[in-house]
Amino acid sequence: MFGYIIKKIRFRKIRNENDAEQGRGAEGDLPAFSEDLEENLKALKLILGKSGDIVLRRFTFGYKNGAEAALLFIDGLVDKSLVHENIMKPLMLGAVPAKETSEGSGIAYIKSALLYVGDLRESASVREAVEGFLSGDTILLVNGSKEALIISLRGWQNRSIEEPLTESTVRGPRDGFTETLRVNTMLLRRKIRCPDLTFETVQIGVRTRTDVCIAYIDGLASPGLIEEIKKRLGRINTDAILESGYIEQFIEDAPFSIFSTVANSERPDKIAAKLLEGRAAILVDGTPFVLTVPTLFIESFQAAEDYYSRPYFASVIRLLRYLAFFISVLAPALYVAMATFHQELIPTPLLLTVASAHEGTPFPSVLEAGLMVIIFEILREAGVRLPRPVGSAVSIVGALVIGDAAVSAGLIGAPMVIVVAMTAVSSFVVPPQTDAGAIMRLSFLILAGMMGGYGIAIGLFAVFVHLASLRSFGTPYLSAVAPFSKRDMKDTFIRAPLWSMRKRPENIAAEDKVRQGTGLTPAPPEPEHQKPEA
Amino acid sequence: MKLEKGEISNAQLAVLTIAFLQAMTLTINFNYAITKQGTWLAVLAGFVLALPIAVLYTAIARRFPGQNLIQINDAVFGPYAGKLISILYIWFFIQLTIHYMFFFNSFWITYIMPETPRVAFLVMFAFVCAMAVWSGIEVIARCSYLFSAVVAVTIVTVAVLLVKEIEPGNLLPIVDFSLKDFVQSVHVILTVPFCDLVVFLMILPYTAQKQKIRKPVLIGVSLSAAQLLIVAVVSAAVMGQRILNTSSVSFAVPRLIDVADILTRLDILVAIMFLITVFMKISIFYYVTVLSLAQFLRLRAYRPLVVPIGVLCTAVAVRLYPSDLEQVYAATFVWPFNAAVYEILLPILTFAVILVRRLPKKEEAVSP
Amino acid sequence: MRKFTWKALKIAACVLCMLSVSGCWNSRELNTLSIVMGVGIDKAEEAGEVRITAQVVRPGEIGSAQNGGQSSTGGDAFWNVKNTGLTVFSTIRDMTNQISRKLFFSHNRIIIFGKSLAEEGVHGEVDFFARDPEPRSNVYVLVAEGTAEEVLDTEAKLEKIPADKIADMVEGQTAAMSQSCKIKLSDFVLRLMSKTTAPIATMIEVTGEGEEAVPTICGTAVFKQDKLVGKLDKREGRGLLWVLGEVELSIIVVDGPDGSPVSLESIRSSGKITPELRDGKVVMKIKITEEGNVAEDTGTTPLNTTDALAFLEQQKTEAIRSEILAAFEKAKELDADIFGFGEALYQKYPNEWKDMEDQWDEIFPTIELELDIDAQLRLTGRINSPVTADEG
């Protein structure tokens, strides 16, 4: 028996090692450039293969010696007019002193004197050149030089900056992130012109080599947080990073929880505000969704617009959001619990109406509610996927006809339709929690069907205990409520006036907790002297 | 090797105390049979007597910062007697857990869902408590913020909604019971709710500032006593003489709320409020049981014990008393004496020995 | 990963088992309940048995929005289920032999005792309603002049369900006229449990015949211990309510300065009982504070003079005094402490009360009343003088 166990353990160990090996990718080490142009080109052709979009341009330049050079770039990733104007033209027209060419320091001279390009570097490593090449840089190889010039003249078709579809506001800036990393960092730079704003880029994903950029404000974000993020990003050993969601699922604190501990957004103003509170943002090339950490539960209820309106309305709307969230999660369960277990709780006239509506229906209440919730989820999903021409037809059919016909046919009671409709609409008020909310809705429904009000109470406890035990990158998930922070209360259930929010949220910023000075309450100026009315 | 790696701040300690003691609003039902409408006097007296005892507990804890009860017992009484006393304490903690489980179970089942078998009820409850205990004291402290706030708000709201039904005359005559009854009532109030604080001796070592624990605990005790006072006064004022005949006053009182015919039938909300308070209490008892057992057996972590102890407690709690009647009798006449031994006598003894032996000696200030 | 899938499978299996064996023991679908709105308890022909009439709602006929007004199938919205048995609860449960759904009492609004049953004692029948958690304690208790069954059998004219109508009548009557008491089960039980205070209940009778039969509130029933001993008519009933401070709105008709009746509307009133022991005699000082308006003048004298108002206030005070005294006389006659004097004494003089408690029946008729009535008139309405051409 022991032999069996030992064999199993050994088998597991070997298998794990093999898995780790696989993820590393089959690259091995690449050689460095040689001085011979032909050799370099051959090596590069071997690595890059024979794709049709790789452009190789050989040319000679210089008067007397006619040094051979080759230009490599990928058609589509490069701004070709700039390549022609700023690389080929000066090279072909400009004069290179003989001394530089023969001594093999041509590259240095070209770099310092000839090219009209702002962003270039030299490299002796083939790997670096290839990586740059695949990202859209242009490679310049000169015969006789051990180094290649990697020139960044990237330009590709980009989506224009437009308001994000998923997060629109009534008042506020209408720009949104796009799929290009550089555009996103530009948008952030425009919001925060502080020298402490730092971007640290790494490349993740063996085959996609996606640029992932950590943004933070040096001095506000805690160094431990940045360290932790870098550590977790470094641990990722996967084939492809196609969207920030991939990164999120690799670095999150609680992969088995239904609540997400990493927030995302498409709006630069929202991300900028979070950076200014001391959080860190993770931008991923290829997607407009930017992640922020650490994330708190109450953040789902804070919309960007809240801060652009005045406090009264913003506070009321915020309270409304909490109410809507509770309705969306608990309404079907509460209805079922009251109708099947606690009929004494319903006021008499209401009970009579509900009873009469329930009279002819064939299903027990739980089943009715469950069916309606599932149908609603189906409709919602279909609404997202369907092509636009068909859109309105489906929504009309779905919502009106099915609901109405079901009631008239006596399959479902009218109050149930109302409850589920309310639930459906409320579930969109708090967008970050839509998916967690859907799962909770079903679970609470089942619990309510099993044990009524007690089931719901137990479910609430379980959810709350779970939330209380979550941490997001070191910060407790329910910060501001538990552990309680009096000054964070100004931004939790209500939105206190901007001039009263003096300090940054507790638990997040490392140092420099003070946001603004005192005495900022706006007031009209004191009258200087009493002037009699004319 | 530190068993519990979490730490709670002093503010969290105060709130934890409040949340823990709020279950008093439910257990006070036992008193109404003894002192009828003068129960609030007993509450006041109990509160006054509980304060020095709470100070006693914190004093013991302060002398041995970072050491929980089992370790303190070892230090104070020596290795053999200490272990014996620790076993007694562990036995007491288990009793507490089981008794409270049964008590709450019977309360809810009688009034809300009579046909449900106790097992189903208890299993779900124990499961959630196990979740909380599994996550550690920090999580329990974090939960206590929201829960204690909700309960406090409910108590005040119910009191306000009942203003219409209050007849101050119902509170008269104030003293309608003999001295013996009064003493018994105070004894019940003292031992059942207030002095359950003795279990905090297992939690106090895990606070952030180990010397300043007296104030948070006292604040917690005072605030929960205030809530209990509100409940006692309002219940007596509203129910009047019916108190004698009602088996569960706390539940009958909110049934009378009737504001503009809309806010009626709120008893289930109050029942859920009780559920919250008992959840906190049982979680803490459960946690303390598991922790002390793990400490006693010198384990490295307490988590493996969570499920076995939970199953054991649930299994016993299902059939603890044959009927409601015996439970009320036990709670009023038997339990106070049982509890007094562990909650009052043993701590006093411990402290006396501490003073006599002048502990902790300098070289005995061990690290946790 | 393998370990995890195995664990997940085990948990899933446990959960599935749990879901399939658990029975949702307390779950009751709405269409398995029959909602009871009113209960009538009468004496049955057999000795020692009770006859229960339960007025049950028929939900299909209630939905007014869907059926557009009156019930479409033409049936009543209610159904009276009747049964006879030994005790209340067993009779109610036995009704499942007649009705397909279990009776659900949480929304019950009234309990009516038949007269003959009330005269024999009701505490046995009340017990079920006090003990079981399902019925609520805010149901109204009434006593029928005849049998409860005939009261519940009357047609509903305004509402859909007679029990609803009766409950609303009890409330409305107190709110508008306050001549009969309105008592909830919790208070009724309180009075029943007291050794000295007499329980009271609203008295209801059926007037008219056949199609025109309507239940009408006709007074206040007085019990001694738990047996019905007598009845207060409307005047005496209001006298009782003045003392208890339960008069809400009411109309007092007095003679105006020229002899013709004037209606005075009472808006607000409160009553306070202060017991006093004086030379071994029990004296009850009752202070009534009342406020009202002039509502109707059938005479020709203008009433908007201070003299007229003072005269009317005097009349009102006299009316209130006479009503209270009439109630007290009746109570003395029945030897039933309907006012709660005993309780008041207990609250103030607990020690002396211990001795007096057992002899309360003898002491009660010897109580002296000291009435202090403060009646005010505030407004006189839209017109100054009566609509007549006569002057003065």
mmCIF file of N, CA, C and O in Angstrom, chain A residues 18 86 221-222 312 363 387 413 470 494:
data_model
loop_
_atom_site.group_PDB
_atom_site.id
_atom_site.type_symbol
_atom_site.label_atom_id
_atom_site.label_comp_id
_atom_site.label_asym_id
_atom_site.label_seq_id
_atom_site.Cartn_x
_atom_site.Cartn_y
_atom_site.Cartn_z
ATOM 1 N N ASN A 18 6.027 18.959 -15.512
ATOM 2 C CA ASN A 18 5.823 19.045 -16.957
ATOM 3 C C ASN A 18 4.886 20.185 -17.310
ATOM 4 O O ASN A 18 5.114 20.898 -18.279
ATOM 5 N N ASN A 86 10.658 59.898 -42.706
ATOM 6 C CA ASN A 86 11.624 60.160 -41.635
ATOM 7 C C ASN A 86 12.738 59.155 -41.537
ATOM 8 O O ASN A 86 13.703 59.384 -40.842
ATOM 9 N N ALA A 221 -0.284 55.813 -3.520
ATOM 10 C CA ALA A 221 -0.523 54.379 -3.421
ATOM 11 C C ALA A 221 0.514 53.762 -2.502
ATOM 12 O O ALA A 221 1.662 54.174 -2.481
ATOM 13 N N SER A 222 0.085 52.789 -1.745
ATOM 14 C CA SER A 222 1.035 52.215 -0.804
ATOM 15 C C SER A 222 2.011 51.311 -1.544
ATOM 16 O O SER A 222 1.619 50.541 -2.409
ATOM 17 N N TYR A 312 -27.536 66.753 -2.416
ATOM 18 C CA TYR A 312 -28.826 66.240 -1.995
ATOM 19 C C TYR A 312 -29.323 65.165 -2.930
ATOM 20 O O TYR A 312 -29.669 64.063 -2.537
ATOM 21 N N PHE A 363 -48.872 26.199 -10.815
ATOM 22 C CA PHE A 363 -47.579 25.929 -10.207
ATOM 23 C C PHE A 363 -47.522 26.439 -8.786
ATOM 24 O O PHE A 363 -48.164 27.421 -8.456
ATOM 25 N N PRO A 387 -28.769 40.685 -33.185
ATOM 26 C CA PRO A 387 -28.427 41.772 -34.106
ATOM 27 C C PRO A 387 -29.469 42.875 -34.012
ATOM 28 O O PRO A 387 -30.628 42.631 -33.707
ATOM 29 N N GLY A 413 -49.374 34.224 -11.951
ATOM 30 C CA GLY A 413 -50.192 35.259 -11.365
ATOM 31 C C GLY A 413 -49.635 36.640 -11.689
ATOM 32 O O GLY A 413 -48.437 36.814 -11.825
ATOM 33 N N LEU A 470 -13.839 38.663 2.986
ATOM 34 C CA LEU A 470 -13.083 38.911 1.760
ATOM 35 C C LEU A 470 -12.113 40.051 1.946
ATOM 36 O O LEU A 470 -12.415 41.016 2.645
ATOM 37 N N ILE A 494 -24.549 58.063 1.763
ATOM 38 C CA ILE A 494 -24.937 59.357 1.215
ATOM 39 C C ILE A 494 -23.720 59.928 0.534
ATOM 40 O O ILE A 494 -22.667 59.314 0.571
#
